[in-house]
mmCIF file of N, CA and C in Angstrom:
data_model
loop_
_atom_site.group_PDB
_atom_site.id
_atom_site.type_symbol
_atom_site.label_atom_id
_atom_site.label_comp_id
_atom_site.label_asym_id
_atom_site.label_seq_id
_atom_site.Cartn_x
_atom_site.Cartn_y
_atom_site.Cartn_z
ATOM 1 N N UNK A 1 0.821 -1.200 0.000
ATOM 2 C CA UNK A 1 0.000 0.000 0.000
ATOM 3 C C UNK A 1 0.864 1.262 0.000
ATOM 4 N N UNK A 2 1.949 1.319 0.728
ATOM 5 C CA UNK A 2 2.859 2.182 1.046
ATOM 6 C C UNK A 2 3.414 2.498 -0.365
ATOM 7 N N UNK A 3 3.484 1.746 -1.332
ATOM 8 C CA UNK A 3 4.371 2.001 -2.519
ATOM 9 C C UNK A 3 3.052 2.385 -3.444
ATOM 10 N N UNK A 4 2.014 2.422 -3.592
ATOM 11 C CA UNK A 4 1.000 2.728 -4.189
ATOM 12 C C UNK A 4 0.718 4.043 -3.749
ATOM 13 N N UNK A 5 0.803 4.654 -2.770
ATOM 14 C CA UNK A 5 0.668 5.532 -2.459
ATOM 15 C C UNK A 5 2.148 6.480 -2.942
ATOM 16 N N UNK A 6 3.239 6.153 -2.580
ATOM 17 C CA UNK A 6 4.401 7.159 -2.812
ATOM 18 C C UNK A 6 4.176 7.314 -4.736
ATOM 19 N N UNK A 7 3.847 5.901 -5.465
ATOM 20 C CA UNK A 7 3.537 6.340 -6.317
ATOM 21 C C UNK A 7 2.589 7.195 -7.332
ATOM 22 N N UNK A 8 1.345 7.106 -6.317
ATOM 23 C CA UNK A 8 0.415 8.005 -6.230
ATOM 24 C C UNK A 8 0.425 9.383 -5.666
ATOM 25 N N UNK A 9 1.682 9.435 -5.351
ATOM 26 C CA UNK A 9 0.993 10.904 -4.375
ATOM 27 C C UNK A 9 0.419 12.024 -5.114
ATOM 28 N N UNK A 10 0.814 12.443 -6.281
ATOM 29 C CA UNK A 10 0.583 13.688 -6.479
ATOM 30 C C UNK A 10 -0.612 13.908 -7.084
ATOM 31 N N UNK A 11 -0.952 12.199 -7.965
ATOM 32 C CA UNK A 11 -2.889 12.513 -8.110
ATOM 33 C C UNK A 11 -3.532 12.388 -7.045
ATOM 34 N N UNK A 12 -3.293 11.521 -5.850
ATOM 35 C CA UNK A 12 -3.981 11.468 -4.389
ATOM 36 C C UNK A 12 -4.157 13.180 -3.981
ATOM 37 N N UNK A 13 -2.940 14.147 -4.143
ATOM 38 C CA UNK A 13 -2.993 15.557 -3.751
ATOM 39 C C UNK A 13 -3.996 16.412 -4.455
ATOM 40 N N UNK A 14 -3.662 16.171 -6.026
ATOM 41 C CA UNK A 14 -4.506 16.617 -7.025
ATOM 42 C C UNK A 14 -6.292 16.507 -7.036
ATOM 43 N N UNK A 15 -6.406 15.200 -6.523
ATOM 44 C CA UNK A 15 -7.751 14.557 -6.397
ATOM 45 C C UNK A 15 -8.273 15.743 -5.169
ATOM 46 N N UNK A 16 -7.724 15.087 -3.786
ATOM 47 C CA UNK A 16 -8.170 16.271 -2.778
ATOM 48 C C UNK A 16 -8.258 17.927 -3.409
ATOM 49 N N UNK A 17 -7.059 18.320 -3.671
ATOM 50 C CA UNK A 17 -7.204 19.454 -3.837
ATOM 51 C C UNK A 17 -8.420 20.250 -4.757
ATOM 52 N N UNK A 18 -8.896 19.369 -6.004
ATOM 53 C CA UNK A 18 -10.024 19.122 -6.627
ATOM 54 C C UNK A 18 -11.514 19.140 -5.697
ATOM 55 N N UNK A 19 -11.513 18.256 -4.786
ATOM 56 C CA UNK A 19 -12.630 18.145 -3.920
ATOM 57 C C UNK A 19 -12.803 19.452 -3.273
ATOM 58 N N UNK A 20 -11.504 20.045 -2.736
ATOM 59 C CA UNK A 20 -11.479 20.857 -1.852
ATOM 60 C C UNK A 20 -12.190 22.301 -2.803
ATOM 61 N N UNK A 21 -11.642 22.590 -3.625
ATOM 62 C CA UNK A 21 -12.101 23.379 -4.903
ATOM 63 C C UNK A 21 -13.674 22.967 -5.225
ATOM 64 N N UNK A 22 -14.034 22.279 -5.389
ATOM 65 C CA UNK A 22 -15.735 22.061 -5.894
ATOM 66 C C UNK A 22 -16.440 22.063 -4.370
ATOM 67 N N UNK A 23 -16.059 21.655 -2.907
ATOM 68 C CA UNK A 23 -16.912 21.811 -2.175
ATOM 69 C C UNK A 23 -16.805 23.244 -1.706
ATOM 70 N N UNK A 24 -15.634 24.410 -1.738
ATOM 71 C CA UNK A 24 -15.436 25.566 -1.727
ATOM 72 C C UNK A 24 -16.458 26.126 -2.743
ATOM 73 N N UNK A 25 -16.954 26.008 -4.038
ATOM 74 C CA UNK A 25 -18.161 26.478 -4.770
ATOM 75 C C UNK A 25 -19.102 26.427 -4.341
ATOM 76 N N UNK A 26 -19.655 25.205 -4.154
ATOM 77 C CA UNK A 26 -20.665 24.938 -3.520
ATOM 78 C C UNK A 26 -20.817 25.528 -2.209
ATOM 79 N N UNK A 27 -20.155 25.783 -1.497
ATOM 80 C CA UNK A 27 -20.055 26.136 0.079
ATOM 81 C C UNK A 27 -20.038 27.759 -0.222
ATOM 82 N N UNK A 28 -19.758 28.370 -1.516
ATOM 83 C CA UNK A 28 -19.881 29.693 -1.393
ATOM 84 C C UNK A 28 -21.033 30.551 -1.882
ATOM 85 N N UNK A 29 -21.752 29.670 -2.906
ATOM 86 C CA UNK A 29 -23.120 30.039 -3.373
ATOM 87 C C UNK A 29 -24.090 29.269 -2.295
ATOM 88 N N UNK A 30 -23.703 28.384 -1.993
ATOM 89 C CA UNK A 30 -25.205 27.322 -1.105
ATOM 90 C C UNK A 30 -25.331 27.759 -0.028
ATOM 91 N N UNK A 31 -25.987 28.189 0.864
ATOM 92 C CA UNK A 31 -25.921 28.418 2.379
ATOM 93 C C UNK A 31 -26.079 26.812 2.601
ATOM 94 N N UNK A 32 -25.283 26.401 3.707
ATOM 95 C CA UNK A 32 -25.997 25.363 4.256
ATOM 96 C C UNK A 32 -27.299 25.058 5.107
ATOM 97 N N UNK A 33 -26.933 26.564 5.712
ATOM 98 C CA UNK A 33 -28.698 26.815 6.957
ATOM 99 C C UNK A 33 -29.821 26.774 5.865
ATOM 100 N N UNK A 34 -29.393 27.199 4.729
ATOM 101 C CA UNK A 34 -31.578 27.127 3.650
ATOM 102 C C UNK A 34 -31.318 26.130 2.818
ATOM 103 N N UNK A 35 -30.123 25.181 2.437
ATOM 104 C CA UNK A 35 -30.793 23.827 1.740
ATOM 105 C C UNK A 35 -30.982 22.544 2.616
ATOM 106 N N UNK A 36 -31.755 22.213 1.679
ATOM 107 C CA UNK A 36 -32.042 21.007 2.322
ATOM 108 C C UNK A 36 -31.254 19.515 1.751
ATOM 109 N N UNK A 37 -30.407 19.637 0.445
ATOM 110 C CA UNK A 37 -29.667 18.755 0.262
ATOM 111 C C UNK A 37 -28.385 18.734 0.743
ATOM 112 N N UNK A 38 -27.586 19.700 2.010
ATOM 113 C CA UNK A 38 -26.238 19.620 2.240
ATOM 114 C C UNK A 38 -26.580 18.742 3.370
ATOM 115 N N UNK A 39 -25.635 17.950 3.144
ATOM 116 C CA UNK A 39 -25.676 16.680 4.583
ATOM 117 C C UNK A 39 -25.559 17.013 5.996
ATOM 118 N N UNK A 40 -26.426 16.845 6.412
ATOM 119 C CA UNK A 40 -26.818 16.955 8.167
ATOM 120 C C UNK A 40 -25.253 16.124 8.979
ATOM 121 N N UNK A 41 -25.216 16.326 9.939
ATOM 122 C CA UNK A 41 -23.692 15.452 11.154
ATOM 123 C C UNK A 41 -24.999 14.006 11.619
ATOM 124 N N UNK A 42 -24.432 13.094 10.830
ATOM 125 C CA UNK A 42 -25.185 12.148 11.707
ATOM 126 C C UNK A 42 -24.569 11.812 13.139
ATOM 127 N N UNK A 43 -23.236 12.143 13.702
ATOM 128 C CA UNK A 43 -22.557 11.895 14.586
ATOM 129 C C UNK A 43 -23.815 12.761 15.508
ATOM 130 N N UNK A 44 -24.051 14.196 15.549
ATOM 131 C CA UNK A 44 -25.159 14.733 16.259
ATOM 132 C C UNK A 44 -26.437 14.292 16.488
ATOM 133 N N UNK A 45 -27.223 13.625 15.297
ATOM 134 C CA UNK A 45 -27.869 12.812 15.559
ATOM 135 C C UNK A 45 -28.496 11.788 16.144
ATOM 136 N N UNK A 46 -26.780 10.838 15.983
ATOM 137 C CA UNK A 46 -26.854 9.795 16.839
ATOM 138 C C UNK A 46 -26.751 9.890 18.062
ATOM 139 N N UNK A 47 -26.071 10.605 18.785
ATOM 140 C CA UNK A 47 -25.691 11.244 20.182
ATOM 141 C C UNK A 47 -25.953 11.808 21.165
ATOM 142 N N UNK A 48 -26.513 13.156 19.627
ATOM 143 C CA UNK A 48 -26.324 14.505 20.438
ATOM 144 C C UNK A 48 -25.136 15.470 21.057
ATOM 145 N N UNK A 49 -24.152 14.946 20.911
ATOM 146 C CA UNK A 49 -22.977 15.487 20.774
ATOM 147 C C UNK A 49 -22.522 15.836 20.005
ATOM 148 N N UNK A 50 -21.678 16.884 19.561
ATOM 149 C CA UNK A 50 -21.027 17.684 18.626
ATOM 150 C C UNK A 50 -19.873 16.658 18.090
ATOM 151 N N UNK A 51 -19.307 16.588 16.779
ATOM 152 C CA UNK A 51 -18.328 16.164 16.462
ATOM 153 C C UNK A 51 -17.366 17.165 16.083
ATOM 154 N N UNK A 52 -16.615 17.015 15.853
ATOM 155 C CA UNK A 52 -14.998 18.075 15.751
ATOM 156 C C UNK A 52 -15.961 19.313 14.468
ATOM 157 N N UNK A 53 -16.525 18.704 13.443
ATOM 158 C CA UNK A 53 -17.043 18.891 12.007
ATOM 159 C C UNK A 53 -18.216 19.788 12.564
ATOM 160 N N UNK A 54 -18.999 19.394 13.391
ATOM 161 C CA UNK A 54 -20.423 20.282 13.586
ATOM 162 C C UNK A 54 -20.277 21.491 12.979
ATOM 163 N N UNK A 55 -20.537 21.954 12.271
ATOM 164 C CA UNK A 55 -20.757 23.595 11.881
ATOM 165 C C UNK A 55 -19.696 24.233 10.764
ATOM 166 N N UNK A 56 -19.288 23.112 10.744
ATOM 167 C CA UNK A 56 -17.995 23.472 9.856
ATOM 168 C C UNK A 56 -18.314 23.800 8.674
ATOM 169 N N UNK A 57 -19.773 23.390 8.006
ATOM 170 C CA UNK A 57 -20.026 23.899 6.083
ATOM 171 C C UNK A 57 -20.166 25.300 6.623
ATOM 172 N N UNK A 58 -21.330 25.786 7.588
ATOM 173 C CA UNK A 58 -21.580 26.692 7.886
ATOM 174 C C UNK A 58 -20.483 27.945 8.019
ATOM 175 N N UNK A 59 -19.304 27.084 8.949
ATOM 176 C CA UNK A 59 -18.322 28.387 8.817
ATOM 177 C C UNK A 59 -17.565 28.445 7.711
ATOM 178 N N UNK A 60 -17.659 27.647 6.714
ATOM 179 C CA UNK A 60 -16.829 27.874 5.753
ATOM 180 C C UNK A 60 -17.805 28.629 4.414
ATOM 181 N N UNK A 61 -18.525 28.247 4.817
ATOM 182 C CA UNK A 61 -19.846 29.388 3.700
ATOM 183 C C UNK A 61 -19.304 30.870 4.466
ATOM 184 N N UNK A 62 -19.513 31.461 5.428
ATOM 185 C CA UNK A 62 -19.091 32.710 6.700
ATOM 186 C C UNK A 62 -17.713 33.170 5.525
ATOM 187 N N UNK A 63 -17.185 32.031 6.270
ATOM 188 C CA UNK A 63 -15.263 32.579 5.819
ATOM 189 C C UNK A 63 -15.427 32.663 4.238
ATOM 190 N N UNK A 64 -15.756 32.436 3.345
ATOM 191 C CA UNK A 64 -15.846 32.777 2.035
ATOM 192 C C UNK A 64 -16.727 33.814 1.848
ATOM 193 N N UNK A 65 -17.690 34.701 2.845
ATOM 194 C CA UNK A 65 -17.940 35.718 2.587
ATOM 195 C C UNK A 65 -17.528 36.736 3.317
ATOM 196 N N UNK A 66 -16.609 36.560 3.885
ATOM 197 C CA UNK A 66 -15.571 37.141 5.143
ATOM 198 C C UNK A 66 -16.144 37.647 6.141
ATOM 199 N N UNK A 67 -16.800 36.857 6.960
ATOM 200 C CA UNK A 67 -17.254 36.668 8.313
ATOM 201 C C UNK A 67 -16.257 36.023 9.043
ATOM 202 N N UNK A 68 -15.142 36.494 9.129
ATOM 203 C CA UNK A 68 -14.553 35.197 10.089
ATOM 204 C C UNK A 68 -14.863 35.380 11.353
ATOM 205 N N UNK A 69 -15.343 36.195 12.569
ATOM 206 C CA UNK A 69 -16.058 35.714 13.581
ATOM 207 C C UNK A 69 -17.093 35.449 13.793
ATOM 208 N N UNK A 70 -18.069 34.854 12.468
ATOM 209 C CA UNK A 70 -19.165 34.470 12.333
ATOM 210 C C UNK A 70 -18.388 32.903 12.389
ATOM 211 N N UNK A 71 -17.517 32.976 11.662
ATOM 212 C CA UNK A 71 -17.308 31.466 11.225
ATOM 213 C C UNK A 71 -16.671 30.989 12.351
ATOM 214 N N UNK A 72 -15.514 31.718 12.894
ATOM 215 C CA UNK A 72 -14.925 31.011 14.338
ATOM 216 C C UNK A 72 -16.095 30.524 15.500
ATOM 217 N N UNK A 73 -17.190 30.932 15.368
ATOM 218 C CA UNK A 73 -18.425 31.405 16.292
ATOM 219 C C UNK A 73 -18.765 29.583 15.946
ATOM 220 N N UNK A 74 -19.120 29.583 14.995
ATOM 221 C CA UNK A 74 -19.710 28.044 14.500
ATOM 222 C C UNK A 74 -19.118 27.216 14.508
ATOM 223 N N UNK A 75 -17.457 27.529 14.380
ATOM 224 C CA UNK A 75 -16.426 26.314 14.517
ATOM 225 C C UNK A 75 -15.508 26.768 14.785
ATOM 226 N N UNK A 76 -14.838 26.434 15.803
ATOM 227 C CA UNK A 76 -13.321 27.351 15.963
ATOM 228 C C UNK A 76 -12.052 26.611 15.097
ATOM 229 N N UNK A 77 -12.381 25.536 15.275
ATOM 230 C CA UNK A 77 -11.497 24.847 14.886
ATOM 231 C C UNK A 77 -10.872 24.684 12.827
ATOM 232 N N UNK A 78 -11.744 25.205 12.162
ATOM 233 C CA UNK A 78 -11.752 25.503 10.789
ATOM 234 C C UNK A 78 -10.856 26.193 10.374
ATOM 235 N N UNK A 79 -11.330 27.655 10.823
ATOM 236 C CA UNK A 79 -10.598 28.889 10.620
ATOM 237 C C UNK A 79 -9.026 27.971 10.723
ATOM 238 N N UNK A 80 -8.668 27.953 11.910
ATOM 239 C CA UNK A 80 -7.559 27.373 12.386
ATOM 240 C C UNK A 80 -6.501 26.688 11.246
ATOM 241 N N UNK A 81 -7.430 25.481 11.409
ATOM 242 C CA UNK A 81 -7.272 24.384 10.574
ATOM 243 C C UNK A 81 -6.839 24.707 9.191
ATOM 244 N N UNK A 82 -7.208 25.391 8.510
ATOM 245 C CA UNK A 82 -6.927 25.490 7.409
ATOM 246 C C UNK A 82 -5.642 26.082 6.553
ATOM 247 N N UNK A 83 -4.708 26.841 6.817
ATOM 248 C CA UNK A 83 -3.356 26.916 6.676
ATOM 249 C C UNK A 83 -2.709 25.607 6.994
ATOM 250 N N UNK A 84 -2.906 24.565 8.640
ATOM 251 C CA UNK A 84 -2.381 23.414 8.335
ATOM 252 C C UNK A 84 -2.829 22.428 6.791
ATOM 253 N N UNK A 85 -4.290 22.448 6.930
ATOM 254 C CA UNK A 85 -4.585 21.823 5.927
ATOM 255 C C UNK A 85 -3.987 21.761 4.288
ATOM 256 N N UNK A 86 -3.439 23.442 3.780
ATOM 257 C CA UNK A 86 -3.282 23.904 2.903
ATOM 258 C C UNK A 86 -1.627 23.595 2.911
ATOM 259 N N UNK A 87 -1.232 24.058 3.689
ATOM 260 C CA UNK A 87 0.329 23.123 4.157
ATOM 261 C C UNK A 87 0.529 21.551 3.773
ATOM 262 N N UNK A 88 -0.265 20.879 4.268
ATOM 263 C CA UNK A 88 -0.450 19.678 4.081
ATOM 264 C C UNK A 88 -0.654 19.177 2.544
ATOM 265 N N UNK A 89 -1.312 19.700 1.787
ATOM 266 C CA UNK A 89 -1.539 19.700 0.668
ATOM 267 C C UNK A 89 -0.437 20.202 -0.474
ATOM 268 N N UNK A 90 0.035 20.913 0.057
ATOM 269 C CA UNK A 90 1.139 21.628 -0.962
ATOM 270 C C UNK A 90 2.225 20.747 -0.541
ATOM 271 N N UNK A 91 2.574 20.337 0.415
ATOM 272 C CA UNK A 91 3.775 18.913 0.674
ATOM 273 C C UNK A 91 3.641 17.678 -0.266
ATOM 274 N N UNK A 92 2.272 17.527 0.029
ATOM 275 C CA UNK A 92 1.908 16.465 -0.313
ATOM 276 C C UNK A 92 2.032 16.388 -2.245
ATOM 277 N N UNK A 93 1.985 17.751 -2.339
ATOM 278 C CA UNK A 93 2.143 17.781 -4.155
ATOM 279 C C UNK A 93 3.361 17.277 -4.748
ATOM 280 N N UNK A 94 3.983 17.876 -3.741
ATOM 281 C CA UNK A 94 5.396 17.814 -4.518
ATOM 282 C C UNK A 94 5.857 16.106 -4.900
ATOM 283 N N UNK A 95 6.612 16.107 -6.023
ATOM 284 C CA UNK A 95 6.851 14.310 -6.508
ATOM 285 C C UNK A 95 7.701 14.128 -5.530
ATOM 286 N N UNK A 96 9.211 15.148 -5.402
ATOM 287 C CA UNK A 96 10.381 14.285 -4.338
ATOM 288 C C UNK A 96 10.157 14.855 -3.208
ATOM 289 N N UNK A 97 10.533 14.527 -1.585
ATOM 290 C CA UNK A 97 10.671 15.252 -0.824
ATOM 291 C C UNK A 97 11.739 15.191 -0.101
ATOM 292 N N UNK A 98 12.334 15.952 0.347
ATOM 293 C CA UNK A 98 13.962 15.718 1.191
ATOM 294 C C UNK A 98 12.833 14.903 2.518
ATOM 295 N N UNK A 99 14.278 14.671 3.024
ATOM 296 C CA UNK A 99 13.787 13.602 4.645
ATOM 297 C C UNK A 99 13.162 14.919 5.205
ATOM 298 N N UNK A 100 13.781 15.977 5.180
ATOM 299 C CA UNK A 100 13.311 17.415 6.412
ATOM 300 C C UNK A 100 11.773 17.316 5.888
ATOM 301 N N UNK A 101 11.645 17.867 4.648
ATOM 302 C CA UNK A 101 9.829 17.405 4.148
ATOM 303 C C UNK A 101 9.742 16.903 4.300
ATOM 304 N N UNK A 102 9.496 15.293 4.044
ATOM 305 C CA UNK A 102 9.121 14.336 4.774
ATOM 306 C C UNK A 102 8.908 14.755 6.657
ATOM 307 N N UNK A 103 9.409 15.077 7.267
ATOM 308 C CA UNK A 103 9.298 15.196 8.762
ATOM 309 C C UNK A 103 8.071 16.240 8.902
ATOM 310 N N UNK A 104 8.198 17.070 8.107
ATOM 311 C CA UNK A 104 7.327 18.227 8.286
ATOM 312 C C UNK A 104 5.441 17.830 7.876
ATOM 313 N N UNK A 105 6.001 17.533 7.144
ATOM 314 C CA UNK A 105 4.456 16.750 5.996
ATOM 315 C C UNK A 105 4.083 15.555 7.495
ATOM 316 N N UNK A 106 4.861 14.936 7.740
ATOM 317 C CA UNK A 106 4.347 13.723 9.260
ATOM 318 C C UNK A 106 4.207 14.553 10.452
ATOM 319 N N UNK A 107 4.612 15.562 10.828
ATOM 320 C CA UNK A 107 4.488 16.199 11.823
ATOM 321 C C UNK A 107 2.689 17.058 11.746
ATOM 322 N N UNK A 108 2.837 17.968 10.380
ATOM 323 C CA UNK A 108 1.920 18.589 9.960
ATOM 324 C C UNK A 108 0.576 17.260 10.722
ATOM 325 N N UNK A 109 0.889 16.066 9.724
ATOM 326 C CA UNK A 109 -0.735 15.534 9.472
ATOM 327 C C UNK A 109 -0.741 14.876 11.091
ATOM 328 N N UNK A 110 0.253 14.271 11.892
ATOM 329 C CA UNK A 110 -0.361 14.063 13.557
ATOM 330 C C UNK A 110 -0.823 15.573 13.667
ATOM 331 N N UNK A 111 -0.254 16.318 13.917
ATOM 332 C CA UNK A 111 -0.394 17.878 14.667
ATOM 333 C C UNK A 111 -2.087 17.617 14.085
ATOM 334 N N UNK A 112 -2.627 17.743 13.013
ATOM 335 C CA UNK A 112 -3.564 18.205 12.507
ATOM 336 C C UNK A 112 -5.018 17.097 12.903
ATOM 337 N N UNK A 113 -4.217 15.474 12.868
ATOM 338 C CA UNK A 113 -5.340 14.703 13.720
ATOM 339 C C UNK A 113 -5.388 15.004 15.019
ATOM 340 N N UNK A 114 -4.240 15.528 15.998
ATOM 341 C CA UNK A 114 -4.307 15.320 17.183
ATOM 342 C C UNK A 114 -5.243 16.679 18.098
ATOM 343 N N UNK A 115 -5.356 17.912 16.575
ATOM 344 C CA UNK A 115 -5.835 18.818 16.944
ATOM 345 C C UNK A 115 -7.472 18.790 16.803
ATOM 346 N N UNK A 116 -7.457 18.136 15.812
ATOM 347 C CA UNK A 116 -9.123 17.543 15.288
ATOM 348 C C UNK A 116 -9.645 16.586 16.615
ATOM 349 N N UNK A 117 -8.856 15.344 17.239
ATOM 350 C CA UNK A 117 -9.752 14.963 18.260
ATOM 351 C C UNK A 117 -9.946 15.770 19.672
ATOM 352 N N UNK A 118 -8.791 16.391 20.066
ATOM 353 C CA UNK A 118 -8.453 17.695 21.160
ATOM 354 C C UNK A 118 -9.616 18.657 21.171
ATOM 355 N N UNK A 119 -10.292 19.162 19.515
ATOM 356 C CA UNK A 119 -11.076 19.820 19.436
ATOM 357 C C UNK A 119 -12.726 19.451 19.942
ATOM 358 N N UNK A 120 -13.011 18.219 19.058
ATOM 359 C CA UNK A 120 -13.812 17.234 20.016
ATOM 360 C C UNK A 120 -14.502 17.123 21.007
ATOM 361 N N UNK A 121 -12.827 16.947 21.800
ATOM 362 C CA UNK A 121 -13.133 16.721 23.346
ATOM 363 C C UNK A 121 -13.356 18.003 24.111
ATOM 364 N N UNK A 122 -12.799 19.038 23.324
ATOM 365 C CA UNK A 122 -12.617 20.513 24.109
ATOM 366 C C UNK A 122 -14.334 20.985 23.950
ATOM 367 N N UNK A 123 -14.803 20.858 23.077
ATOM 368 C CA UNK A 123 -16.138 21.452 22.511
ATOM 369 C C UNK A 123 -17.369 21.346 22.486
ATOM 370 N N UNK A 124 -16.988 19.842 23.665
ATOM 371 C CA UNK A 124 -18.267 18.751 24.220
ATOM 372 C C UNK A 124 -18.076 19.081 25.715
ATOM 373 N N UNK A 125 -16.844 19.161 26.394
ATOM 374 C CA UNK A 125 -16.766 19.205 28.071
ATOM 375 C C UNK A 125 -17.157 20.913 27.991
ATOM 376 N N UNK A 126 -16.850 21.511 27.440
ATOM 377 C CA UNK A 126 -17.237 23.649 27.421
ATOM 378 C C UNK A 126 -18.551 23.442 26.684
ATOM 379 N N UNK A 127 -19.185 22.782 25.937
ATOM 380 C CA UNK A 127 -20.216 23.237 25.453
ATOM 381 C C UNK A 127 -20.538 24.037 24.106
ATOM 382 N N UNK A 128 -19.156 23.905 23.531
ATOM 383 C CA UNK A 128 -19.330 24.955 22.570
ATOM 384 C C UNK A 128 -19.768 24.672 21.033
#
């Protein structure tokens, strides 16, 4: 898998970065609060607890019309997130990487899960 992937990386980057681009359209014309086809958090659903994601189309519709303390308001964790994310992505493009990239690109993506479950847990015990 490991070699499918190093040989893949840069359409694996390309692909995301693609997604990331068409749900950014959509997320900038669609409100999520007035349709009714953008997908609900079934994690809230099932629970009632917030997942890391709760509110996150919402603030990213905000931040594309430059609300960003509308959008931090709905998700703090987005705003944030997203320079790592964009970091992550631009590593991930490149075909070679020195070992130092390499470290940075592995550091980046723990830092970025460990901040996603941290967020989670922070946003369910405060309430937010």
């Amino acid at each position: 898998m490991n070699e499918w992937i190093e040989k893949n990386r840069r359409l694996i980057a390309v692909i995301a970065a693609a997604a990331a681009v068409t749900s950014g359209f959509l997320l900038y014309f669609f409100n999520p609060m007035g349709t009714w086809w953008m997908p609900r958090c079934w994690w809230l659903m099932l629970t009632g607890t917030q997942c890391p994601s709760c509110g996150a189309m919402r603030a990213a519709h905000q931040l594309m019309h430059g609300h960003v303390a509308e959008a931090a308001a709905l998700n703090w964790w987005l705003p944030l997130s997203i320079p790592m994310g964009a970091a992550i992505i631009i590593l991930a493009m490149q075909p070679r990487l020195s070992s130092r990239a390499e470290e940075w690109l592995r550091w980046l993506l723990v830092t970025y899960v460990v901040s996603y479950i941290a967020w989670w847990v922070v946003r369910n015990l405060l309430g937010i």
